[in-house]
Coordinates of C-alpha atoms and ligand atoms in Angstrom, one line a residue:
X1 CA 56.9 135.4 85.4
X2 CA 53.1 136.5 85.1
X3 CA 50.9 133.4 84.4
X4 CA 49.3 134.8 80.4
X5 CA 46.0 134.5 81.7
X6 CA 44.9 134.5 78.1
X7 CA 41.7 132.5 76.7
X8 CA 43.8 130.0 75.5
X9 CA 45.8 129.1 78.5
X10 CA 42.2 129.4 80.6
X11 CA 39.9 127.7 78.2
X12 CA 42.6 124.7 78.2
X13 CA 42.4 124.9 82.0
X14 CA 38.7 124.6 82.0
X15 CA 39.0 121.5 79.8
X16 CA 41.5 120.6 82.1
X17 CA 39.5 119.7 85.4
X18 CA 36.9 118.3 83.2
X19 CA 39.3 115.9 81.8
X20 CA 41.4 115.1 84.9
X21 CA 37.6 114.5 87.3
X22 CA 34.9 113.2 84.7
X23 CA 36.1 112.3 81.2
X24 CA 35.9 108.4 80.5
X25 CA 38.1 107.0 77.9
X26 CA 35.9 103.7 77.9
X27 CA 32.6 106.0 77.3
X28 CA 34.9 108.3 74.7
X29 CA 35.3 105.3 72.3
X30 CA 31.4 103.9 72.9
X31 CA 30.2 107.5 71.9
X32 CA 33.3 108.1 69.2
X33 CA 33.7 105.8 66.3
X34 CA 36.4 107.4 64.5
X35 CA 38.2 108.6 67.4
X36 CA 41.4 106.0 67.0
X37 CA 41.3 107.3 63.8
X38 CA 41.3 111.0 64.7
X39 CA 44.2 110.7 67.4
X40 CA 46.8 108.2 65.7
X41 CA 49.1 109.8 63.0
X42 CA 51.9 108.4 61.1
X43 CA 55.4 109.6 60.5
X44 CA 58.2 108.0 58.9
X45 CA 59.3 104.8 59.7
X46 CA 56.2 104.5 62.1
X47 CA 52.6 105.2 63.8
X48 CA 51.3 106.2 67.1
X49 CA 48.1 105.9 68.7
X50 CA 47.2 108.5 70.9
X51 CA 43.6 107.6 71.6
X52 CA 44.2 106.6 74.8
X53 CA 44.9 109.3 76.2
X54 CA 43.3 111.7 78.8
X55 CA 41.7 114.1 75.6
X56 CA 40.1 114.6 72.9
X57 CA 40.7 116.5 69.0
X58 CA 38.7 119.9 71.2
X59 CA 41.6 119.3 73.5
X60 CA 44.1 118.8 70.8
X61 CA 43.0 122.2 68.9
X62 CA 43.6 124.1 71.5
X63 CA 46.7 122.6 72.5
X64 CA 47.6 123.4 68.6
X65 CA 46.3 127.3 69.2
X66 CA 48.3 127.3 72.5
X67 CA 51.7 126.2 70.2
X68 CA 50.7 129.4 68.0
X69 CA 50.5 131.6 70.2
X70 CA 53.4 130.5 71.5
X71 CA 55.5 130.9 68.8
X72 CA 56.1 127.1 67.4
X73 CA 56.2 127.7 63.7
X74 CA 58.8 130.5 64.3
X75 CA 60.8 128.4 66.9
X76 CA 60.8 125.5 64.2
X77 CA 62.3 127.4 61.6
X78 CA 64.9 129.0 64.0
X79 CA 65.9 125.6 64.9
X80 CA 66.2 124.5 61.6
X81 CA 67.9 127.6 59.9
X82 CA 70.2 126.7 63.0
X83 CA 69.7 130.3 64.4
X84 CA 71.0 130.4 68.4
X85 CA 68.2 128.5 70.1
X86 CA 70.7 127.8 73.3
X87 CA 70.4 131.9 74.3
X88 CA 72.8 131.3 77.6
X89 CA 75.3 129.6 75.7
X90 CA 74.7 131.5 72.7
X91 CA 74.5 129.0 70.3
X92 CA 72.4 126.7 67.7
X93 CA 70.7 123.4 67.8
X94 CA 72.7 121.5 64.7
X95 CA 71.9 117.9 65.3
X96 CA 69.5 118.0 62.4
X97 CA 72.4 119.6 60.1
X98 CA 74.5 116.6 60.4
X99 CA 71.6 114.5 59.2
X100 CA 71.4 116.5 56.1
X101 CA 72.7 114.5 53.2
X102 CA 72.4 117.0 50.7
X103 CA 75.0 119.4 48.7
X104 CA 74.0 121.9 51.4
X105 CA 75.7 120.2 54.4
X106 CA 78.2 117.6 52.6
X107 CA 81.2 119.9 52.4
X108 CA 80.8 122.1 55.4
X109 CA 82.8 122.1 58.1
X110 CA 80.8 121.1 60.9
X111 CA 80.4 117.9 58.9
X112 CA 84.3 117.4 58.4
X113 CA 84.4 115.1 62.0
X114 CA 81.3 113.4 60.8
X115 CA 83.3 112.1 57.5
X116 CA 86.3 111.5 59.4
X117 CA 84.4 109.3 62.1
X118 CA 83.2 107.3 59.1
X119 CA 86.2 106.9 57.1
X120 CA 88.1 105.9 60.5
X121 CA 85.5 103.0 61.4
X122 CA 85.9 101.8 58.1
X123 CA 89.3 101.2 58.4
X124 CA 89.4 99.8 62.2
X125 CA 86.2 97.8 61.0
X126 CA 88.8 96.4 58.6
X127 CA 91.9 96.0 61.0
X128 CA 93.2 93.0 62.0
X129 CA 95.0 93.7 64.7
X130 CA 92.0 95.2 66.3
X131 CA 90.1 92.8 68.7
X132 CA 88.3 94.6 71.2
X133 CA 87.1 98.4 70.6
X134 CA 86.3 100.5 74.0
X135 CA 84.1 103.6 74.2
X136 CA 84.7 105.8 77.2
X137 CA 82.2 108.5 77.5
X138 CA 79.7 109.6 79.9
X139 CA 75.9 110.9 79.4
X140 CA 75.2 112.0 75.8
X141 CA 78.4 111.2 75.0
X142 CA 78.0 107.5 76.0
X143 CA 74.0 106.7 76.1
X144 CA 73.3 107.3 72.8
X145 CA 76.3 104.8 71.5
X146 CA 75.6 102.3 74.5
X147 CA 71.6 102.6 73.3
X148 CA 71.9 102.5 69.8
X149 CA 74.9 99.1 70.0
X150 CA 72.1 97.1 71.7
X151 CA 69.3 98.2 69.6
X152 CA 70.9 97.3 66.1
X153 CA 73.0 94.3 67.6
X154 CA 71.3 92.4 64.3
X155 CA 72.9 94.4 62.1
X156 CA 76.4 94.3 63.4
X157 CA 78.6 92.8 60.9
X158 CA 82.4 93.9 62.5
X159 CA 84.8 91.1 64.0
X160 CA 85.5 93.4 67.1
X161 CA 83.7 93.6 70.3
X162 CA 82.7 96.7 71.4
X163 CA 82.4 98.0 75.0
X164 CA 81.2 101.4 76.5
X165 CA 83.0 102.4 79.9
X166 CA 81.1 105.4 81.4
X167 CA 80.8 105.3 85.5
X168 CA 83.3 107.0 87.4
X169 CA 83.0 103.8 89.7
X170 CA 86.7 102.0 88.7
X171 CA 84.4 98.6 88.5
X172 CA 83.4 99.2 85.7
X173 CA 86.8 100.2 83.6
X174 CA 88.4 97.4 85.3
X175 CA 85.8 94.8 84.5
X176 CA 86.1 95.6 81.1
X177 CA 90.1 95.9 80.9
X178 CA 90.1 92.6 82.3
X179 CA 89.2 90.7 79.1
X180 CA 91.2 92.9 76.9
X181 CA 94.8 92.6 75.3
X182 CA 96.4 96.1 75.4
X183 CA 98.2 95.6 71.9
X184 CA 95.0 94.6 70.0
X185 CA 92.9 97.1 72.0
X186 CA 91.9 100.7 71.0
X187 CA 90.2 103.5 73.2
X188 CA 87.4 106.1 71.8
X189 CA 87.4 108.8 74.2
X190 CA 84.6 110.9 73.4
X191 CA 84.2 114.2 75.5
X192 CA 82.2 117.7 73.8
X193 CA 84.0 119.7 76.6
X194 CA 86.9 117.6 77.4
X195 CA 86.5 118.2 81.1
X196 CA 83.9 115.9 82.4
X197 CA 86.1 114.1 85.1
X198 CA 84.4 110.9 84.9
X199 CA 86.1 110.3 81.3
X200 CA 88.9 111.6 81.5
X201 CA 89.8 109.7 84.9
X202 CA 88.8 107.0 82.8
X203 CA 90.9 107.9 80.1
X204 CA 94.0 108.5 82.1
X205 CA 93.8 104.8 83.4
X206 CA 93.2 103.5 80.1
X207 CA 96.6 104.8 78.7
X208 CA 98.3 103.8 82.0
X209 CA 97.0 100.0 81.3
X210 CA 98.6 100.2 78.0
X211 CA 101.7 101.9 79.5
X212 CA 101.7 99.0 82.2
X213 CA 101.4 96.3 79.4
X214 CA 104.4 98.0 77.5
X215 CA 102.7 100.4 74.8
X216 CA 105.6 103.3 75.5
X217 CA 103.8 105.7 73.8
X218 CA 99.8 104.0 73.6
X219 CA 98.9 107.3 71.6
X220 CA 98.4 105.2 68.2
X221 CA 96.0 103.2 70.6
X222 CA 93.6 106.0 70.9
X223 CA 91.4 108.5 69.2
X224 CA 89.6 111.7 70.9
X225 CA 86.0 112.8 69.6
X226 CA 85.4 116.6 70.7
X227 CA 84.8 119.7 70.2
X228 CA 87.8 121.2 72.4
X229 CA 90.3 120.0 70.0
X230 CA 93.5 121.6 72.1
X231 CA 92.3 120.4 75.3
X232 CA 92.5 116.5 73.8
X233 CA 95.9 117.6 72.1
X234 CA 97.5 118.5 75.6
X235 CA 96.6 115.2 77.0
X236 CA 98.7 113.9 74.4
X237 CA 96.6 112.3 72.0
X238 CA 97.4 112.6 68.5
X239 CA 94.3 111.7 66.4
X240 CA 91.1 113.8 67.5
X241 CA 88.1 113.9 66.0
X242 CA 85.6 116.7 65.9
X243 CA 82.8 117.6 67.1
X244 CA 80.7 120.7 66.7
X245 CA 80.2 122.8 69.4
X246 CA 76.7 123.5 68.1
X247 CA 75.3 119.6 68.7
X248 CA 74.7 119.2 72.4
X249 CA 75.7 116.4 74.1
X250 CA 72.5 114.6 74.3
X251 CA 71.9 115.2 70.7
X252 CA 75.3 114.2 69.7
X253 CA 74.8 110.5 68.5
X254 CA 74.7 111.6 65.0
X255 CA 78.2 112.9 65.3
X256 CA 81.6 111.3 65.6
X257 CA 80.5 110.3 69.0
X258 CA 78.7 107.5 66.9
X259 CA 81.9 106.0 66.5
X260 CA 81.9 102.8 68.1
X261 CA 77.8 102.5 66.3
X262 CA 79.6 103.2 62.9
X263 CA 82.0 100.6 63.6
X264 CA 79.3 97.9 64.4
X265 CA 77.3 99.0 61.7
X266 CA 79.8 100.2 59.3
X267 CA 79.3 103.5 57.7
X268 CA 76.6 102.8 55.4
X269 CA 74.6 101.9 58.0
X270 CA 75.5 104.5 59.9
X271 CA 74.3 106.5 57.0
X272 CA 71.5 105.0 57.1
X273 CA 70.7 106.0 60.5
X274 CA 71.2 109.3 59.5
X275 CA 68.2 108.9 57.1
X276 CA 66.2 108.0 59.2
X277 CA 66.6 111.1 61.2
X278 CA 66.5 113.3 58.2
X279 CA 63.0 112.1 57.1
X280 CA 61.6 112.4 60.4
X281 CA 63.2 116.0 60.4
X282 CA 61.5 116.5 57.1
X283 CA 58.4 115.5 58.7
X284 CA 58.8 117.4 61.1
X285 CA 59.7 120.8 59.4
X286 CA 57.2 120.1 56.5
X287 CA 53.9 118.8 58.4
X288 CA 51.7 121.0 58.8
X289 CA 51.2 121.6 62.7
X290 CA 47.9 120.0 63.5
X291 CA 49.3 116.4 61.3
X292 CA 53.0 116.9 63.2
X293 CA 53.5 113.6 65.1
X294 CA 56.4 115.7 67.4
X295 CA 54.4 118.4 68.2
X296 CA 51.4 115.9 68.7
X297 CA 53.8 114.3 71.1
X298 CA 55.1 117.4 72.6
X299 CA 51.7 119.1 73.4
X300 CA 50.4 115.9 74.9
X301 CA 53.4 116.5 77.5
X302 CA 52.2 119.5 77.8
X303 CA 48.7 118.6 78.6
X304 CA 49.4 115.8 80.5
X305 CA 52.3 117.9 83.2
X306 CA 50.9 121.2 83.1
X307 CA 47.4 121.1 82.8
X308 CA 46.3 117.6 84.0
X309 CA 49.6 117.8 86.7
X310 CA 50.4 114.1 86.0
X311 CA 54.2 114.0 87.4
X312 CA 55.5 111.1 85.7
X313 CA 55.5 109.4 82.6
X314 CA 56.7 105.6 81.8
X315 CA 58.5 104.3 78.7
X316 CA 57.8 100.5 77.9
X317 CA 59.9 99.1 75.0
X318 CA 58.6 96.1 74.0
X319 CA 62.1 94.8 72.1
X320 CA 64.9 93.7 73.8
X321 CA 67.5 96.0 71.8
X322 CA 65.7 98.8 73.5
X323 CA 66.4 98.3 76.7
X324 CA 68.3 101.4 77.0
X325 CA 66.1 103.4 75.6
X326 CA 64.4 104.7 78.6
X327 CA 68.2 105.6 79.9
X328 CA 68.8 107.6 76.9
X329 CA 65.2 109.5 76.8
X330 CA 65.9 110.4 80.5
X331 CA 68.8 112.4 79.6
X332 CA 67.5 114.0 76.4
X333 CA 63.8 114.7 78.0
X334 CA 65.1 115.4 81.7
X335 CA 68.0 117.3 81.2
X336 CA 66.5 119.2 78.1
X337 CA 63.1 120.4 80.2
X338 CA 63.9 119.3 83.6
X339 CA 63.8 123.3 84.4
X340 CA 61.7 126.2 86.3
X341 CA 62.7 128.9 84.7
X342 CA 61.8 130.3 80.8
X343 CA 64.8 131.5 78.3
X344 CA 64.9 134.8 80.4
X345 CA 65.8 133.2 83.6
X346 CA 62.3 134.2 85.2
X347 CA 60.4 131.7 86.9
X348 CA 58.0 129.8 85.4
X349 CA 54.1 129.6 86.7
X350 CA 53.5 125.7 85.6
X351 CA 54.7 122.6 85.9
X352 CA 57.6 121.6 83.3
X353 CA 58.3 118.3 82.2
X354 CA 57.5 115.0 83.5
X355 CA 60.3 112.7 85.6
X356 CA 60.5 110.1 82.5
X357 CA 61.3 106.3 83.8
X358 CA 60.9 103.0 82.5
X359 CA 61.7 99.5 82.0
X360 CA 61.7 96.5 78.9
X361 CA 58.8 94.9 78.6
X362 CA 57.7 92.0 79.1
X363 CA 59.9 92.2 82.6
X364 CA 58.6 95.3 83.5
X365 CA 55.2 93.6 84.1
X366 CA 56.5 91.7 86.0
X367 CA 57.8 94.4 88.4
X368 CA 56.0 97.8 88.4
X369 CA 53.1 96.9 86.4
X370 CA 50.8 96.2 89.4
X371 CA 51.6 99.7 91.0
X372 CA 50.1 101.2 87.1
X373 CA 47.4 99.4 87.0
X374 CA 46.2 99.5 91.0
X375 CA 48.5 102.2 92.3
X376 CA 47.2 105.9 93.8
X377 CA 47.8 107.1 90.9
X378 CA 47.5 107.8 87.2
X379 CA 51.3 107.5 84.8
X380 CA 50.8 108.3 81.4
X381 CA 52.7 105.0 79.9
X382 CA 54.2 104.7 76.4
X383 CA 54.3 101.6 74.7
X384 CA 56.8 100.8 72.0
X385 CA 56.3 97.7 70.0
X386 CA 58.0 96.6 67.0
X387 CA 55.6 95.1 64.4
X388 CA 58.6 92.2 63.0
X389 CA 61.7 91.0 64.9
X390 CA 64.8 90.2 63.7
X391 CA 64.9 86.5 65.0
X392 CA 62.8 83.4 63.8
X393 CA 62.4 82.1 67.5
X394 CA 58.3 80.7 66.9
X395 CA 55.5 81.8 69.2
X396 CA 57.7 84.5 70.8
X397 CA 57.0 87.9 69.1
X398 CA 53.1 87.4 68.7
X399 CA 53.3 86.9 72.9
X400 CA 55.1 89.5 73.4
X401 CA 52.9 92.3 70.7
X402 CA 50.1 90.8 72.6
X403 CA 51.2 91.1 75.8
X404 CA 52.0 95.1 74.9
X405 CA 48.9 95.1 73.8
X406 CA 46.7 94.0 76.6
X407 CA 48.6 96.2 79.3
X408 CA 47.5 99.4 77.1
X409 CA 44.4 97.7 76.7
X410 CA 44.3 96.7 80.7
X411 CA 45.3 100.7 81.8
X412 CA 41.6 102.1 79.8
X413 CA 39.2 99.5 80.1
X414 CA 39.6 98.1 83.9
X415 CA 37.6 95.5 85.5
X416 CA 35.5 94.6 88.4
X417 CA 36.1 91.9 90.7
X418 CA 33.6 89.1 89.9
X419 CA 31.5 87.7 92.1
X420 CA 33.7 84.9 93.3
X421 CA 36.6 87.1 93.4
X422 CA 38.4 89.5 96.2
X423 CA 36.3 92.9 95.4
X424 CA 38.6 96.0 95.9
X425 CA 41.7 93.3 95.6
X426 CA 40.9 92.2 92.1
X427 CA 39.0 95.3 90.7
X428 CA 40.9 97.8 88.5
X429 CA 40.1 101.1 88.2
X430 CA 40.9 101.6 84.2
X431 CA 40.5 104.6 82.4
X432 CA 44.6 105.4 82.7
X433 CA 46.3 106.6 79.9
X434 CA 48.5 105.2 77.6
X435 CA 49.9 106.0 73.9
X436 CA 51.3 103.2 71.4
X437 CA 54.5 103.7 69.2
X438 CA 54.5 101.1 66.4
X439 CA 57.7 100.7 64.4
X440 CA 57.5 98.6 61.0
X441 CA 60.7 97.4 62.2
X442 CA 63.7 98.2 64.2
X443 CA 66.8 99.3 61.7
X444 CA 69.2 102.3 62.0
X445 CA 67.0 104.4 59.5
X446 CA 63.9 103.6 61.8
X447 CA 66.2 103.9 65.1
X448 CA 67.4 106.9 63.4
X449 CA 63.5 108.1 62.6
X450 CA 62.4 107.0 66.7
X451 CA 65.5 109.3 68.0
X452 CA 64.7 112.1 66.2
X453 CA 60.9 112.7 66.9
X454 CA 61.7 112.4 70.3
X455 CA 64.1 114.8 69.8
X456 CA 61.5 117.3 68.2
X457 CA 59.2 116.4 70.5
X458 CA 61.1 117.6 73.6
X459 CA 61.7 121.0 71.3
X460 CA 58.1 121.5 71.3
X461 CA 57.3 121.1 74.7
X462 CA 59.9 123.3 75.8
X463 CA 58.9 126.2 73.5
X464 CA 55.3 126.1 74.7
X465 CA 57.0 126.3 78.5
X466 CA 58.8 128.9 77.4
X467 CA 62.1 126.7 77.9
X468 CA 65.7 127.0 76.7
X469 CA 66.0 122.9 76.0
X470 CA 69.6 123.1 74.9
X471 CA 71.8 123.9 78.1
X472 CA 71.8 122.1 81.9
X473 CA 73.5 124.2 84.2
X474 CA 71.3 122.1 87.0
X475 CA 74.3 119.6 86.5
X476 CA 77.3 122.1 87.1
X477 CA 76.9 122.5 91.0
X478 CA 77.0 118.8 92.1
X479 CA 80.4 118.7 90.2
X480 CA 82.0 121.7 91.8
X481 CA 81.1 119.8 95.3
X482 CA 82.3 117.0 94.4
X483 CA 85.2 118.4 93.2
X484 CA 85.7 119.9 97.2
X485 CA 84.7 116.8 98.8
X486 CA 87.6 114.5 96.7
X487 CA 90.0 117.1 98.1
X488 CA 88.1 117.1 101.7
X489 CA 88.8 113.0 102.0
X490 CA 92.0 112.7 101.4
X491 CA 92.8 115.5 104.6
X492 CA 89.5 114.6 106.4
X493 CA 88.9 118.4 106.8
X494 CA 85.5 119.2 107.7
X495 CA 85.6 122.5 108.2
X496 CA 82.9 124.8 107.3
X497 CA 80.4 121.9 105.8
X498 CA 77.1 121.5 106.8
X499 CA 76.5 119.1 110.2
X500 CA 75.0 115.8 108.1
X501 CA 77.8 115.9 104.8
X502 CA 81.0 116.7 108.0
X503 CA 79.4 113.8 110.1
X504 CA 79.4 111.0 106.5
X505 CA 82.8 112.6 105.6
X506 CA 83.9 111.4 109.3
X507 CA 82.3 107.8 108.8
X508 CA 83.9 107.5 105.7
X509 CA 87.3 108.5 107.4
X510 CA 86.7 106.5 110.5
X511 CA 86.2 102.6 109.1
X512 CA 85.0 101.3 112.2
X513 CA 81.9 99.8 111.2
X514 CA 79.5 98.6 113.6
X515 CA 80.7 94.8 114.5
X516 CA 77.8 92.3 113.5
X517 CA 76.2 90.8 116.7
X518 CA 77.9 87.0 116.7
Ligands
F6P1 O1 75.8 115.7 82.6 C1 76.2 116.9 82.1 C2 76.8 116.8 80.8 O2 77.4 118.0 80.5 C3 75.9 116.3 79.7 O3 75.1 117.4 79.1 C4 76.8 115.7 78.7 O4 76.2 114.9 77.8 C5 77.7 114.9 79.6 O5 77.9 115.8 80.8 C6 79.1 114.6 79.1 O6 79.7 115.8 78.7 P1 81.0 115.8 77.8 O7 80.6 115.2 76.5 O8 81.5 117.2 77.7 O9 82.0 114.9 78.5

């Protein structure tokens, strides 16, 4: 693909080296009193500051004229109408429709699992021969869950503890089976496609632990949640819940796949969560673009990957319950944009998305802080911070706002080294960018509100790359080798590999590991 060398894409670029060699955020705010108030906008449930960043509102209007041109108000209201948006798959986007709580949506049937889901965790919520309640499902159909558990631990009111199971790695199903009692145990396996081999393996030795204890037929024991309905029937299970083949994986917590959350939470607060979503999704479809906080968000990616080539960006969460979060953003950001190629197939002439990492804070000051602040180079960091906890613990929450704080604070303004200090050693360079998230509070309608403008916000950025954000074929070709090396290990066959994977499949076979000198 053709780079549009149009006066948009080129005038941006101009800005672009200006921004990236000579702009000064410290200097910006000296010469710019209303500029926190120009770049921060509020949404539902929350504000963000995006002051700190590497532009300015000339920057932002053409970033807005570049989401024109490229289609955004159309795209939006394709996504919305749920009109295919996934052209390879042929198929919509429908996470927002199960969010929906109006006449339009309530009686449909891509809704039906949805209800089921809820009116099933009701009655396990209310079970008492239910102890222990385990989730087995991998990438969107287990982050989201896994995330969302920790996050709104405060508002879990269920006897039963709940456990995810996800890794293929037999550790961590058998840690987990350890504590349990097969007869007051039951199993969620939740699977879009039913085929994704780390869950059903999982599965399988699930119901052969219940066989094992003496459940002769352990079906009562478990429910599916997919949208292959036959595929969980011929494994023998004989309650299934469904899922729409429409929501995607990594935009499938709002589904039945929120089972185990709606369990915790109980279905009104499940609902709740879904409100949350559904007033950022008003937001969304209603703001006009330039007051959009996810297309704010989304054309900051933009600028800062493609224009300003920054390869990374960091997620801090400042609350504990979040420390999933950046887990669950990698999939939904990485797999959603982590492409080269626009909805054609054609290559693409910019760099895409960033690699998205990121740790809790306060620990992750304590580990990779010193390489943002003094490293080679400059990581757009994102700072979430909760404005009241849920505990009464004194002292600790006005440390830890203020210790967010000062490390956005600490990326723009720098410091020298004074005169009785180590120059070079103790001067930082500043003037690295950073954007604040501010929730009033974290509950599932704001959880619910979070999730969803990231969820528009990786929308955006894909349509201005020109991106299909809704398959991830980059995952299918790992799993086809993998498929050919379990086969190759148990014969040892080596035939026909390439010289380093036949020389690890023979040390793998061999077991004669180098003796440690005495
Ligand atoms: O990693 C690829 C992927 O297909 C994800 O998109 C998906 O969330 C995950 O595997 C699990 O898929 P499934 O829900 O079909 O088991």
């Amino acid at each position: 693909m053709q780079h549009p060398n149009t006066d948009i894409w080129h005038g941006l670029g101009l800005q672009a080296t200006e921004y990236a060699n000579t702009f000064d955020l410290r200097q910006a705010f000296a010469s710019q009193p209303g500029r926190f108030a120009a770049l921060s906008l509020s949404a539902p449930h929350l504000r963000a500051d995006l002051s700190k960043n590497l532009w300015d509102t000339p920057v932002l209007s053409g970033l807005l004229s570049l989401a024109e041109s490229r289609g955004l108000d159309s795209r939006r209201a394709a996504l919305l109408a749920g009109e295919v948006v996934n052209p390879t798959e042929n198929r919509p986007a429908l996470h927002a429709w199960l969010r929906l709580n109006h006449a339009q949506a309530a009686g449909h049937e891509w809704t039906q699992g949805l209800r089921d889901m809820l009116a099933l965790a009701e009655a396990w919520r209310a079970d008492p021969q239910i102890d222990d309640v385990v989730h087995i499902g991998i990438g969107g159909s287990g982050l989201g869950p896994e995330m969302a558990l920790q996050a709104l631990q405060p508002f879990k009111t269920c006897r039963q503890r709940i456990h995810i199971v996800s890794n293929l790695d037999g550790h961590d199903l058998d840690q987990t089976l350890q504590r349990l009692q097969p007869a007051r145990t039951r199993f969620v396996v939740a699977s879009k496609s039913w085929s994704t081999a780390e869950t059903l393996r999982n599965a399988r030795s699930a119901w052969d632990w219940c066989v094992a204890a003496g459940l002769a037929d352990p079906s009562g024991h478990f429910v599916g949640v997919t949208s292959r309905l036959e595929r969980a029937d011929a494994m023998g299970l004989t309650r299934v819940l469904h899922m729409p083949e429409g929501v995607g994986g990594r935009f499938s917590l709002w589904s039945a796949v929120g089972l185990p959350l709606a369990i915790a939470i109980g279905a009104e607060g499940f609902r709740q969560l879904l409100r949350g979503a559904a007033e950022m999704d008003a937001h969304f479809a209603q703001a006009p673009l330039p007051a959009n906080l996810p297309v704010w968000l989304g054309l900051l990616d933009v600028w800062n990957s493609t224009f300003l080539n920054l390869p990374s960006r960091c997620v801090v969460p400042y609350h504990h319950g979040l420390r999933r979060l950046p887990a669950y953003l990698q999939q939904l950001e990485m797999e959603s944009n982590g492409k080269r190629v626009d909805t054609q197939g054609r290559p693409l002439p910019w760099l895409t998305t960033a690699a998205l990492w990121g740790e809790v804070g306060s620990n992750s000051q304590h580990a990779f802080f010193q390489w943002l602040h003094q490293g080679s180079q400059r990581v757009p960091t994102e700072l979430l911070l909760v404005r009241r906890p849920t505990h009464d613990l004194d002292g600790h929450h006005d440390a830890l706002l203020a210790n967010g704080l000062a490390q956005a604070q600490a990326l723009m303004l720098g410091a020298q080294a004074g005169a009785d200090q180590l120059a070079g050693h103790q001067d930082f360079p500043g003037n690295r960018p950073s954007t604040v998230l501010l929730l009033e509070e974290l509950s599932p309608a704001s959880l619910g509100a979070l999730l969803a403008l990231y969820e528009h916000r990786v929308f955006v950025a894909g349509v201005v790359w020109g991106i299909n954000s809704f398959d991830q074929w980059g995952v299918e070709l790992g799993k086809n080798l993998a498929r050919d090396l379990e086969a190759r290990l148990g014969t040892g066959d080596a035939s026909g590999l390439d010289g380093s994977t036949a020389g690890l499949l023979e040390w793998l076979q061999r077991c004669d590991y180098p003796a440690v000198p005495a």
